[in-house]
PDB file of C-alpha atoms and ligand atoms in Angstrom:
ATOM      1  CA  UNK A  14       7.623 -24.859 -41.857  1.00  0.00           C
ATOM      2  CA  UNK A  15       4.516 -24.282 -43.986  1.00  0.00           C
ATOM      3  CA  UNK A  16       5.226 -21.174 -46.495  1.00  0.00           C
ATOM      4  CA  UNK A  17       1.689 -20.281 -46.149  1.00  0.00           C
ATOM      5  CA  UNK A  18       2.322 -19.668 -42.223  1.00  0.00           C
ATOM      6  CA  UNK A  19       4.760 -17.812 -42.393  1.00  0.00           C
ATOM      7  CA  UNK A  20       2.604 -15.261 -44.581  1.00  0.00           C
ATOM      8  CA  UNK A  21       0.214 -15.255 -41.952  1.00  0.00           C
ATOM      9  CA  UNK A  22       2.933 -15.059 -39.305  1.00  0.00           C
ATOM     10  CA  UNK A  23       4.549 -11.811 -41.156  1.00  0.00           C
ATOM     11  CA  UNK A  24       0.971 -10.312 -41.399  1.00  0.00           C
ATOM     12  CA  UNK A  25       0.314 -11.019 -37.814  1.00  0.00           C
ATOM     13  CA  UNK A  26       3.821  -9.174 -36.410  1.00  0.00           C
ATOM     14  CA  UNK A  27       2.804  -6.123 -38.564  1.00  0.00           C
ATOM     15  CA  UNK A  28      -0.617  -5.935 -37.044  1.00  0.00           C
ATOM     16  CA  UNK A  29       0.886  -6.317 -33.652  1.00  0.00           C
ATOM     17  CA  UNK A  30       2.995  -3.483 -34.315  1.00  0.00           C
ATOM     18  CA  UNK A  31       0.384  -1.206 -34.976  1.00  0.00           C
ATOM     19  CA  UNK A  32      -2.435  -2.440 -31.847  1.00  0.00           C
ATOM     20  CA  UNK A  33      -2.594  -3.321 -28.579  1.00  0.00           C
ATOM     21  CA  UNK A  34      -6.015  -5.041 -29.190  1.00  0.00           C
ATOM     22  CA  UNK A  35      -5.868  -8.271 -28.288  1.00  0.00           C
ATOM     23  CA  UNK A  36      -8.915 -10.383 -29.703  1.00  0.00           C
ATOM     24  CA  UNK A  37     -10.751 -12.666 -28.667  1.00  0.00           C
ATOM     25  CA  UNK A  38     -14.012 -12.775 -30.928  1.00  0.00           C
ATOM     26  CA  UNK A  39     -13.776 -11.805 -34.764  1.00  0.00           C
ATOM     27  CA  UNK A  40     -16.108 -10.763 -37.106  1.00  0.00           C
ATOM     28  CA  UNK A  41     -16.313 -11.093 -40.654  1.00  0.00           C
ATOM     29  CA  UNK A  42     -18.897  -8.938 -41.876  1.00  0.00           C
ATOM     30  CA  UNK A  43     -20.771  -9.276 -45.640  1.00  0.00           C
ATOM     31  CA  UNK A  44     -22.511  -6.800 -47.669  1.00  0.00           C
ATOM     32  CA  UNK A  45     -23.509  -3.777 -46.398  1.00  0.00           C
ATOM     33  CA  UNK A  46     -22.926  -4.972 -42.528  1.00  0.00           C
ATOM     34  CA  UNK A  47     -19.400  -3.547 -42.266  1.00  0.00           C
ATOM     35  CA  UNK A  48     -20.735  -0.348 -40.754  1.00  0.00           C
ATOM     36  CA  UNK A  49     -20.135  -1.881 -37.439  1.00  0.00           C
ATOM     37  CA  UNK A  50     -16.973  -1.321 -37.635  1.00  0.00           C
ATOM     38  CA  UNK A  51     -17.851   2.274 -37.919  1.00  0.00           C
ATOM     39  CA  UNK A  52     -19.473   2.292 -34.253  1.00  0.00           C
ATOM     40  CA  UNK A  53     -16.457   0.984 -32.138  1.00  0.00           C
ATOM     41  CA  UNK A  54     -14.828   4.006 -30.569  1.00  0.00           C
ATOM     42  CA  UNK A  55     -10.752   4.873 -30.479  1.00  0.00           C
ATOM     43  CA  UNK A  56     -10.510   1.613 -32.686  1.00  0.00           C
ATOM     44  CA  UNK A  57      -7.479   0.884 -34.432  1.00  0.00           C
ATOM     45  CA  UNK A  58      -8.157   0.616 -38.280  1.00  0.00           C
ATOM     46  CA  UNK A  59      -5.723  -1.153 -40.820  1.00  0.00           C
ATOM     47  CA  UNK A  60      -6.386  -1.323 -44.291  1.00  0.00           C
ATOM     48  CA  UNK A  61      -5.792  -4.553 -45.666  1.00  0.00           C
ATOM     49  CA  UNK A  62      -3.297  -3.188 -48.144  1.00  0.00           C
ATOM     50  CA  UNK A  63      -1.284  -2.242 -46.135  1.00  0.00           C
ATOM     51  CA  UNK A  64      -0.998  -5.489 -44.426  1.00  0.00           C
ATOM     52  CA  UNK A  65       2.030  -7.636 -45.897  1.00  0.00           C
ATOM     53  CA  UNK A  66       0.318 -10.610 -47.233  1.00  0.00           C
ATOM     54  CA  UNK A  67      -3.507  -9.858 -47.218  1.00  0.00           C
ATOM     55  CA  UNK A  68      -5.479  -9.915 -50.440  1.00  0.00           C
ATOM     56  CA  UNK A  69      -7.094  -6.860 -50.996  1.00  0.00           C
ATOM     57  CA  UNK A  70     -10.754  -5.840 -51.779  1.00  0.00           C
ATOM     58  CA  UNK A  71     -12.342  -5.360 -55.044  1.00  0.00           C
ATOM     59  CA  UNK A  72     -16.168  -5.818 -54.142  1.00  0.00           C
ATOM     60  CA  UNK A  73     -18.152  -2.597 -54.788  1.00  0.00           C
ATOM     61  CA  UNK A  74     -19.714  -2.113 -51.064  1.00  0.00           C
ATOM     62  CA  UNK A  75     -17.315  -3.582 -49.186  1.00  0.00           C
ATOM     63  CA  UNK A  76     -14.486  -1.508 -47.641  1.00  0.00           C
ATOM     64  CA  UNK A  77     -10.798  -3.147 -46.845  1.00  0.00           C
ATOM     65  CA  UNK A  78      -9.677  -2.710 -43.450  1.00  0.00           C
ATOM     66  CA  UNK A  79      -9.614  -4.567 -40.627  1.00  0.00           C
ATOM     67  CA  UNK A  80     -11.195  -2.579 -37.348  1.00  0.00           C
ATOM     68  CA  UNK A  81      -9.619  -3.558 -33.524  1.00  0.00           C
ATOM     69  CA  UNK A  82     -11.567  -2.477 -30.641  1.00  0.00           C
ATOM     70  CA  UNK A  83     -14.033  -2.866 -28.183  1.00  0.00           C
ATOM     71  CA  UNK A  84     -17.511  -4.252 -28.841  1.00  0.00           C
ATOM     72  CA  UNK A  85     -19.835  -5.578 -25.933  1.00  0.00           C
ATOM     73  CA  UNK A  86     -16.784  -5.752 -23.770  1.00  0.00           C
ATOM     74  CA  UNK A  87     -14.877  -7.658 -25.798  1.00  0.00           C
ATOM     75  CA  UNK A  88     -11.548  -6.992 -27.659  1.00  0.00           C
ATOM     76  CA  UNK A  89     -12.928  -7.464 -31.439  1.00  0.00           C
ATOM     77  CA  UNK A  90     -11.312  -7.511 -34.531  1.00  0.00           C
ATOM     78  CA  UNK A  91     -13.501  -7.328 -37.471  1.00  0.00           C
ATOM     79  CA  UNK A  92     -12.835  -7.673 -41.098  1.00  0.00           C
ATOM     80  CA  UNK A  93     -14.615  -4.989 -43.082  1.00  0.00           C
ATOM     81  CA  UNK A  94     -14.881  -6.261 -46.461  1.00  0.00           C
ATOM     82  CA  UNK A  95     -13.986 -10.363 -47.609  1.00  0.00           C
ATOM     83  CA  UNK A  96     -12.839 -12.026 -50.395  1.00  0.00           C
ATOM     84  CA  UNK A  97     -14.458 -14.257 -52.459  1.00  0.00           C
ATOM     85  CA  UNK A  98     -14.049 -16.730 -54.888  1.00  0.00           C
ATOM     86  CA  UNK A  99     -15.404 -15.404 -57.452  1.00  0.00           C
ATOM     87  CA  UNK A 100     -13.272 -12.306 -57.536  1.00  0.00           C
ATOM     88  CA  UNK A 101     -10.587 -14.555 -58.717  1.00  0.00           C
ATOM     89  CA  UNK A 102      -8.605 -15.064 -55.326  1.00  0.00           C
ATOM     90  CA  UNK A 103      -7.016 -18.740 -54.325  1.00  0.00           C
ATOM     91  CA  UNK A 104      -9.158 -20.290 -51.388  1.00  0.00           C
ATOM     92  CA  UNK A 105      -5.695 -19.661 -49.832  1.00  0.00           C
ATOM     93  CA  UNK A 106      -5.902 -16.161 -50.181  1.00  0.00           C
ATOM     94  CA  UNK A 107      -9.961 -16.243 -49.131  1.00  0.00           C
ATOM     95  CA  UNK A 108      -9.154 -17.763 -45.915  1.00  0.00           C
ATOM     96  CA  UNK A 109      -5.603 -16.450 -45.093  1.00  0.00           C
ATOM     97  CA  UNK A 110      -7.268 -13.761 -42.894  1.00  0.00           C
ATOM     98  CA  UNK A 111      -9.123 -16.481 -40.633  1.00  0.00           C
ATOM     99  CA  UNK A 112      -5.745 -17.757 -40.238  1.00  0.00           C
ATOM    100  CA  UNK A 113      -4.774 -14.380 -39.274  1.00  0.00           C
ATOM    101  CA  UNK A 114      -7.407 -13.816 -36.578  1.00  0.00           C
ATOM    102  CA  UNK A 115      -6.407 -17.482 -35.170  1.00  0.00           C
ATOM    103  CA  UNK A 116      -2.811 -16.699 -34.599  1.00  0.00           C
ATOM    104  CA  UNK A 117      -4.332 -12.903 -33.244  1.00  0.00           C
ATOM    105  CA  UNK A 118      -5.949 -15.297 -30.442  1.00  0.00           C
ATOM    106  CA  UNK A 119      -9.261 -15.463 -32.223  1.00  0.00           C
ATOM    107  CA  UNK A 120     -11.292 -17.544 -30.397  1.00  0.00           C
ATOM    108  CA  UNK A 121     -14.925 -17.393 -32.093  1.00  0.00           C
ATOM    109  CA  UNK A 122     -15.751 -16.601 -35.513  1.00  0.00           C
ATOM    110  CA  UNK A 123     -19.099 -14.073 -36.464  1.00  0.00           C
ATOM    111  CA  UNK A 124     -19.812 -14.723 -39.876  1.00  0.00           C
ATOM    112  CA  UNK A 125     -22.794 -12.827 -41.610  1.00  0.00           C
ATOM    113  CA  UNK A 126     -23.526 -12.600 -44.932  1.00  0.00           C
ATOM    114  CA  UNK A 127     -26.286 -11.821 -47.549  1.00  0.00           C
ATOM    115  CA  UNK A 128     -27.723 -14.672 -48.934  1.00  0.00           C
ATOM    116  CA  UNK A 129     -30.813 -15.920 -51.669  1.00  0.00           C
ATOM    117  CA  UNK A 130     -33.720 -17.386 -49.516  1.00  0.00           C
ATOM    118  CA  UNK A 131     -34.048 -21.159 -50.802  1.00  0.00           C
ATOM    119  CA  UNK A 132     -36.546 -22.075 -48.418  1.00  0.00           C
ATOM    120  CA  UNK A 133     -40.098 -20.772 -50.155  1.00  0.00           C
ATOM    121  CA  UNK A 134     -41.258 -19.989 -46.021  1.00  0.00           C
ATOM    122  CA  UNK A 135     -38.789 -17.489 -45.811  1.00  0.00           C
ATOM    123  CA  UNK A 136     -39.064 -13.464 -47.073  1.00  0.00           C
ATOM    124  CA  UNK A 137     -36.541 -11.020 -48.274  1.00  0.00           C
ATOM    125  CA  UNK A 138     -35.482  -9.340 -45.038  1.00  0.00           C
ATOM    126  CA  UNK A 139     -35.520 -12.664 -42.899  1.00  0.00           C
ATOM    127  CA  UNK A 140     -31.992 -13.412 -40.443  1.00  0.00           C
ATOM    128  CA  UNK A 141     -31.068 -16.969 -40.731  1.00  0.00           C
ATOM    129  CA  UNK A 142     -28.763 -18.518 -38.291  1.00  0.00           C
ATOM    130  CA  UNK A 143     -26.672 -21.255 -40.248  1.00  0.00           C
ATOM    131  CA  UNK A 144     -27.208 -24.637 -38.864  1.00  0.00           C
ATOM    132  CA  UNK A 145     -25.131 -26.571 -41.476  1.00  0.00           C
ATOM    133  CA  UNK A 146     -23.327 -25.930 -45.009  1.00  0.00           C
ATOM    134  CA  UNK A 147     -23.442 -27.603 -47.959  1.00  0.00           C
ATOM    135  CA  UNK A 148     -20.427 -27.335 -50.170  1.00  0.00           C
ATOM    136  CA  UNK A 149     -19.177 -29.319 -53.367  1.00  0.00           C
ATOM    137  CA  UNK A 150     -19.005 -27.088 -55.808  1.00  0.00           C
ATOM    138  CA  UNK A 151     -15.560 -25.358 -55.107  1.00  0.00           C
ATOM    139  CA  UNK A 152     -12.532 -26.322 -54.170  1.00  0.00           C
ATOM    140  CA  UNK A 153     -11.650 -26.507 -50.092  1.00  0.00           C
ATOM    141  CA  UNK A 154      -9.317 -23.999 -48.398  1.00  0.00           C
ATOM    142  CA  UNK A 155      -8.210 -27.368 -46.819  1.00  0.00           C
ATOM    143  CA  UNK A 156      -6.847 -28.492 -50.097  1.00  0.00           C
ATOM    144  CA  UNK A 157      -3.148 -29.415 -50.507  1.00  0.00           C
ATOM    145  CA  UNK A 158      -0.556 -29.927 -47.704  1.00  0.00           C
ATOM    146  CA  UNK A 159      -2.033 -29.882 -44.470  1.00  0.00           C
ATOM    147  CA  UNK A 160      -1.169 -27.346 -41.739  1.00  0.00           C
ATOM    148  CA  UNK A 161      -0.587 -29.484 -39.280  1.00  0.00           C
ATOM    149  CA  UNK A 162      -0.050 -26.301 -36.764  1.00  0.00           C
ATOM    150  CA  UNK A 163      -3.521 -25.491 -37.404  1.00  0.00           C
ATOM    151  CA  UNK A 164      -5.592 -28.183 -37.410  1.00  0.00           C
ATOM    152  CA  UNK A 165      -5.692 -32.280 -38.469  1.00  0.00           C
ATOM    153  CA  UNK A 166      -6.006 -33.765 -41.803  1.00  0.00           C
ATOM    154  CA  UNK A 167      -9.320 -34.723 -41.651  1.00  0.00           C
ATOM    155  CA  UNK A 168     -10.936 -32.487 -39.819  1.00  0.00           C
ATOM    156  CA  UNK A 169     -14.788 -33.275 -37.953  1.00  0.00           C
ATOM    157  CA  UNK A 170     -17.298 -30.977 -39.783  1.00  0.00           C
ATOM    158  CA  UNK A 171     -19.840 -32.586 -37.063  1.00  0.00           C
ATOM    159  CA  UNK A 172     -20.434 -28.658 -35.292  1.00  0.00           C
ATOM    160  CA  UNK A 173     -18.946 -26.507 -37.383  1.00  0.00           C
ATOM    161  CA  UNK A 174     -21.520 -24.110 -36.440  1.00  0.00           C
ATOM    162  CA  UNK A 175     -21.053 -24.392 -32.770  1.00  0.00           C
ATOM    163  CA  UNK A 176     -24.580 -25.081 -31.184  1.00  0.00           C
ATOM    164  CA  UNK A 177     -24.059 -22.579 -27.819  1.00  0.00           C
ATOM    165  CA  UNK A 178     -23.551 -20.147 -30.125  1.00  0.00           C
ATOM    166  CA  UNK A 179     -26.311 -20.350 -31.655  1.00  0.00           C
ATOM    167  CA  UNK A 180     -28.071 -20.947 -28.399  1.00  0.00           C
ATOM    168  CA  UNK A 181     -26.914 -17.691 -27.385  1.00  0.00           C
ATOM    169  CA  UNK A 182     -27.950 -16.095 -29.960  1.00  0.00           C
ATOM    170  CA  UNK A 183     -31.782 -16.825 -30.045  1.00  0.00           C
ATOM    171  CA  UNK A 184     -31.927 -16.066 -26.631  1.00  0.00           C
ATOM    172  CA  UNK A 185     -30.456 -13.069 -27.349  1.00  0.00           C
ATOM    173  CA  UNK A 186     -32.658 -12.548 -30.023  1.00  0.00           C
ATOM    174  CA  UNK A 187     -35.621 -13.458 -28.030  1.00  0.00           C
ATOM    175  CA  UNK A 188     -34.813 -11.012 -25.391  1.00  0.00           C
ATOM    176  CA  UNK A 189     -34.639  -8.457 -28.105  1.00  0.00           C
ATOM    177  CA  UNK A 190     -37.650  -9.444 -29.812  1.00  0.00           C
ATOM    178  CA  UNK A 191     -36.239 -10.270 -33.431  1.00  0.00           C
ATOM    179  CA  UNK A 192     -37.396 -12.839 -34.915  1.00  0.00           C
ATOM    180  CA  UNK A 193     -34.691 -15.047 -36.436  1.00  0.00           C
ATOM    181  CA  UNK A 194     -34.988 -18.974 -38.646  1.00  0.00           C
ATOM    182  CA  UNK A 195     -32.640 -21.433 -38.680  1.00  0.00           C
ATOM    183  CA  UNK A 196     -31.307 -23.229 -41.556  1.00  0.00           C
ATOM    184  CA  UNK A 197     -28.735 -24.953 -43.691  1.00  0.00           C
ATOM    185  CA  UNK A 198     -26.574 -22.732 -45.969  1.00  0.00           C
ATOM    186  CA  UNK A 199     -25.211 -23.783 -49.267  1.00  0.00           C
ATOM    187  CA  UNK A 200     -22.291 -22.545 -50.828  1.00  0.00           C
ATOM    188  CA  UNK A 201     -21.972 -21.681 -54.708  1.00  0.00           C
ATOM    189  CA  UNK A 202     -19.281 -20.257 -56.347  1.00  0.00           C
ATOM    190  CA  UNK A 203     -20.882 -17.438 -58.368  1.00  0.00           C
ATOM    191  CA  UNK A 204     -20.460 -14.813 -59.952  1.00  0.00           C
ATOM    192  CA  UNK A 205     -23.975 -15.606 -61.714  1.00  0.00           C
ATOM    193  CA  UNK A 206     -26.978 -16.240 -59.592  1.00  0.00           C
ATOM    194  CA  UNK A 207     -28.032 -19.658 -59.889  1.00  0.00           C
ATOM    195  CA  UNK A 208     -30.535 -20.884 -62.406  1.00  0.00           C
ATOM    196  CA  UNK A 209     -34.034 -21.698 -61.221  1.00  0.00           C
ATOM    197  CA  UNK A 210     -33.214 -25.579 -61.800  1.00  0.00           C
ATOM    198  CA  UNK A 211     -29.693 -25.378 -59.127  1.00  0.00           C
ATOM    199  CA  UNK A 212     -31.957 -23.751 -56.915  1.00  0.00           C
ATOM    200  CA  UNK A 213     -34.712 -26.487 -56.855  1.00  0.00           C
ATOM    201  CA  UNK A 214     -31.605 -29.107 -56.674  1.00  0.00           C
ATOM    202  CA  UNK A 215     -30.069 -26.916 -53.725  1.00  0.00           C
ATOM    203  CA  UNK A 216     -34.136 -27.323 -51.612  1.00  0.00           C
ATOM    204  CA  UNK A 217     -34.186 -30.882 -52.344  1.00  0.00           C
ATOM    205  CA  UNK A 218     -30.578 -31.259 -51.460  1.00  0.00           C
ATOM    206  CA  UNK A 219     -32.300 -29.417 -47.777  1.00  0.00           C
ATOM    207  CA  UNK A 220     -30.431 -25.831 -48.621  1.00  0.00           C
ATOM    208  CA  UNK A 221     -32.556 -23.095 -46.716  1.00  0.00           C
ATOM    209  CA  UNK A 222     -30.529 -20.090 -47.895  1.00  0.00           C
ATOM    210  CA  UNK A 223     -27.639 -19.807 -50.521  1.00  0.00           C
ATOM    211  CA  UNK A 224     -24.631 -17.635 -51.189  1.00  0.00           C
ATOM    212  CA  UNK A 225     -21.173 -17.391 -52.655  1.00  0.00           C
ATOM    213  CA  UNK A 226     -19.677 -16.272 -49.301  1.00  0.00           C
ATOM    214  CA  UNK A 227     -18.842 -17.730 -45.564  1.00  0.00           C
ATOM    215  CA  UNK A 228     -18.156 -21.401 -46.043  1.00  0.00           C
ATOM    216  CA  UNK A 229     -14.444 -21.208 -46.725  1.00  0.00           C
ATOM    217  CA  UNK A 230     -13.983 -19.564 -43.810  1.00  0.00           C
ATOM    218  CA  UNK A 231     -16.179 -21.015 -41.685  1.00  0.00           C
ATOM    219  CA  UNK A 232     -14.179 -25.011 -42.811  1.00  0.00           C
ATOM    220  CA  UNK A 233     -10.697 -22.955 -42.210  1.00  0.00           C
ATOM    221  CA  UNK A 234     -11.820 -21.665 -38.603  1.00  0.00           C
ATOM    222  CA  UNK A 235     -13.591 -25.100 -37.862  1.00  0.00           C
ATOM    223  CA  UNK A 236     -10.666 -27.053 -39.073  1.00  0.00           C
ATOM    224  CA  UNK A 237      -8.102 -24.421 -36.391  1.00  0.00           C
ATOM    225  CA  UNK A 238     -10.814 -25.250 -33.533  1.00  0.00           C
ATOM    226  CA  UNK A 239     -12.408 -22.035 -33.258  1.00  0.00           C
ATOM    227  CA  UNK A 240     -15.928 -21.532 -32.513  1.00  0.00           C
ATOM    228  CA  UNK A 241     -18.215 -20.158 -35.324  1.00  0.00           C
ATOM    229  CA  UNK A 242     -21.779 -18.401 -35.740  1.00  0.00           C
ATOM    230  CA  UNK A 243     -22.974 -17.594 -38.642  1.00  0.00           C
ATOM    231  CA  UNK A 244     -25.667 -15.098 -39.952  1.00  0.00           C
ATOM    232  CA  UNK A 245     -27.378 -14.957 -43.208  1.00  0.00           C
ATOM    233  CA  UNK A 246     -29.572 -12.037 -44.003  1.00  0.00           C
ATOM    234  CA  UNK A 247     -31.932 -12.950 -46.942  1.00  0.00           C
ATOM    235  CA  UNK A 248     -31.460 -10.479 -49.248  1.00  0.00           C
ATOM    236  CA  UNK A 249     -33.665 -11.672 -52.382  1.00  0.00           C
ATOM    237  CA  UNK A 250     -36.073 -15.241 -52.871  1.00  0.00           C
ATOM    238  CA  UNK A 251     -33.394 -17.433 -54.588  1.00  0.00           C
ATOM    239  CA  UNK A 252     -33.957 -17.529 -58.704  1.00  0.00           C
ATOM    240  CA  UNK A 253     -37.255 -18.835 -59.682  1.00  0.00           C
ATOM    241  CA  UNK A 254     -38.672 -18.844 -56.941  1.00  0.00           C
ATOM    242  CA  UNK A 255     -40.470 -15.090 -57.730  1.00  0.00           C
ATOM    243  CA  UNK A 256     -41.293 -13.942 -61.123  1.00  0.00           C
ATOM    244  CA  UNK A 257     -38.610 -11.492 -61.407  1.00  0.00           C
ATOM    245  CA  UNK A 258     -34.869 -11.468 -62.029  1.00  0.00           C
ATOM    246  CA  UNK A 259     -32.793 -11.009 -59.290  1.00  0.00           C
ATOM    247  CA  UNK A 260     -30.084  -8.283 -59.046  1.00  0.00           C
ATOM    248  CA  UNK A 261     -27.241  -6.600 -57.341  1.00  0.00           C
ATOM    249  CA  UNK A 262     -29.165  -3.664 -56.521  1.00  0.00           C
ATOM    250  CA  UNK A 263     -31.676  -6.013 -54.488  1.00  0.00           C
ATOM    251  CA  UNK A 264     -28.682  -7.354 -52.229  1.00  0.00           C
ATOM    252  CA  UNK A 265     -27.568  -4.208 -51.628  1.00  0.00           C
ATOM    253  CA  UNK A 266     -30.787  -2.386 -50.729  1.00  0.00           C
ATOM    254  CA  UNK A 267     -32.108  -5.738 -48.442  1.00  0.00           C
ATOM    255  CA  UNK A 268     -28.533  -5.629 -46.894  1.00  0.00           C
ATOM    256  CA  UNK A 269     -29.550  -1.412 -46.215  1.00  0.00           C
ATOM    257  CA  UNK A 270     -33.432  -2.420 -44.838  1.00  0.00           C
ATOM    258  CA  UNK A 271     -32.312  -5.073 -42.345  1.00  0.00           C
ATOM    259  CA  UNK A 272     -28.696  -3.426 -41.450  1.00  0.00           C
ATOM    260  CA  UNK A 273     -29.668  -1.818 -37.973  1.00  0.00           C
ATOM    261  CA  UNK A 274     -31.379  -4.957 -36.888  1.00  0.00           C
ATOM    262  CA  UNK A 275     -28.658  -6.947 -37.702  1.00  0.00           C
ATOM    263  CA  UNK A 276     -26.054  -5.017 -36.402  1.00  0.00           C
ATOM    264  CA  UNK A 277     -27.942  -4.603 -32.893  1.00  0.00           C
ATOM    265  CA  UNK A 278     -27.986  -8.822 -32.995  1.00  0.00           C
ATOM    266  CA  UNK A 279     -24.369  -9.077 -33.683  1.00  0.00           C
ATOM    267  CA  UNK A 280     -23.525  -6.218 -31.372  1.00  0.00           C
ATOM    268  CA  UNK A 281     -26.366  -8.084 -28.796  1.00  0.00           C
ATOM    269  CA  UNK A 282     -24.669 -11.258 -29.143  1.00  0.00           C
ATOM    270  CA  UNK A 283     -21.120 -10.420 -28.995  1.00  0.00           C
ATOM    271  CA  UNK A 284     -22.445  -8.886 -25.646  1.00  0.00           C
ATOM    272  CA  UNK A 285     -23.781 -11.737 -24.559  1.00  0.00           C
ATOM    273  CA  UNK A 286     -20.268 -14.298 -25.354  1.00  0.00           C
TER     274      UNK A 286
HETATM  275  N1  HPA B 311     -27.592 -16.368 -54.719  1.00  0.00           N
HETATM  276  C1  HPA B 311     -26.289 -16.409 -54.385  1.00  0.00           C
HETATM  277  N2  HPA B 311     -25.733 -15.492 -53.604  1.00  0.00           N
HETATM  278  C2  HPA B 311     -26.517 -14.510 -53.128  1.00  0.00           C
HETATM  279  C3  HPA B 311     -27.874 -14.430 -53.440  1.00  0.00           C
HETATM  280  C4  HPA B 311     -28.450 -15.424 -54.284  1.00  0.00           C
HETATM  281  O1  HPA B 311     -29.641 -15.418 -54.601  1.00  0.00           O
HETATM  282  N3  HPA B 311     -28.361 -13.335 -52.790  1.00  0.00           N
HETATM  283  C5  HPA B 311     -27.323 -12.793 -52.110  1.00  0.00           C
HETATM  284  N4  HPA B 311     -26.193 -13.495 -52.311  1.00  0.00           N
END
């Protein structure tokens, strides 16, 4: 028996103890988004420290619970507040809530994020529904003995992003007239914005949109067969691309400006599933 599973086992009978949600969509929700787990009503709310097993938080702006309830009709649970790499945690320790939601009966994955718009056609404000990834600067959360419980070895990154999904989610978005592009994500590790020169290697490499978010996740849920869409809301023009510097602040206040349209798309979508 894989150590690492039975972490995620323990944490999964103590969140069973404590709700009667069982769910079948999960959302993991970046900066400045995890107000939607604010709006579900009579939800069950655990803070992640309290959860044996489960990193905790450190990101100013993001809160540490995990939120069950009811959203569109579904039975939700949504992570408010993730961990990244850069804070210092293992990819094990990243991804060990996916894991969590799997063995929970997670069935499909909503990822958002803020991300740097790569692709000089997009503006600060833009949603971007992740085609692809591209990933080779870190580490994967697939590294090391394989849970063979979970998932295969080698594991098909073909659909990660699982097309009807995103399907669904333009309609959706049609329907509620916002406009949303398409495009590849790439993954960097952070905790520095890239230089102007990774960002011009990232557009020739064909990155639309990058971020030090999602991707771990979004490999661990692939590689345990569950369905994934993920959201980027472009927070900033990647560096170089404007002349200014890019900041924090920017994220935050982007993440602020495109928050209620966002939210309605998730909520929308979820709907919609
Ligand atoms: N780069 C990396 N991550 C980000 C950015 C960026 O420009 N904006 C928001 N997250």
């Amino acid at each position: 028996m894989d150590t690492r599973m039975d972490a995620v086992r323990k944490a999964v009978a103590h969140i069973q103890e404590r709700t009667s949600v069982k769910p079948s969509v999960g959302l993991i929700l970046g900066s400045g988004l995890g107000v939607l787990g604010d709006q579900i009503p009579g939800a069950d709310a655990i803070d992640y420290a309290d959860i044996p097993g489960f990193p905790v938080s450190t990101v100013e702006g993001h809160a540490g619970r995990l939120v069950f309830g009811e959203l569109g009709g579904k039975q939700v649970v949504i992570m408010q507040g993730r961990f990244h790499y850069y804070e210092g945690y293992t990819m094990d320790e990243v991804v060990f809530p996916v894991r969590v939601m799997k063995l929970l009966g997670v069935e499909s994955l909503v990822v958002t994020n803020a991300a740097g718009g790569v692709n000089t056609g997009f503006v600060p404000g833009d949603l971007m529904l992740i085609t692809d990834h591209i990933k080779f600067f870190t580490d994967s959360p697939l590294r090391g003995h394989n849970i063979e419980e979970l998932g295969p070895r080698f594991n098909d990154m073909s659909v990660a992003y699982t097309p009807e999904l995103r399907t669904l989610a333009k309609q959706v978005a049609a329907d509620a007239g916002v406009d949303v592009r398409e495009g590849v994500y790439a993954h960097m590790p952070g905790p520095s914005f890239e230089t102007p020169a990774e960002i011009r290697m990232l557009r020739t490499l064909g990155a639309d949109a990058v971020g030090m978010s999602t991707v771990p996740e979004v490999i661990t849920a692939a590689h345990a067969g569950m369905k994934v869409l993920g959201i980027s809301a472009i927070s900033n023009m990647a560096a170089g691309i404007l002349d200014q510097p890019l900041n924090h602040d920017e994220v935050i206040e982007t993440g602020r400006m495109v928050r209620d349209r966002f939210v309605g798309l998730v909520k929308a979508v979820v709907e919609a599933m």
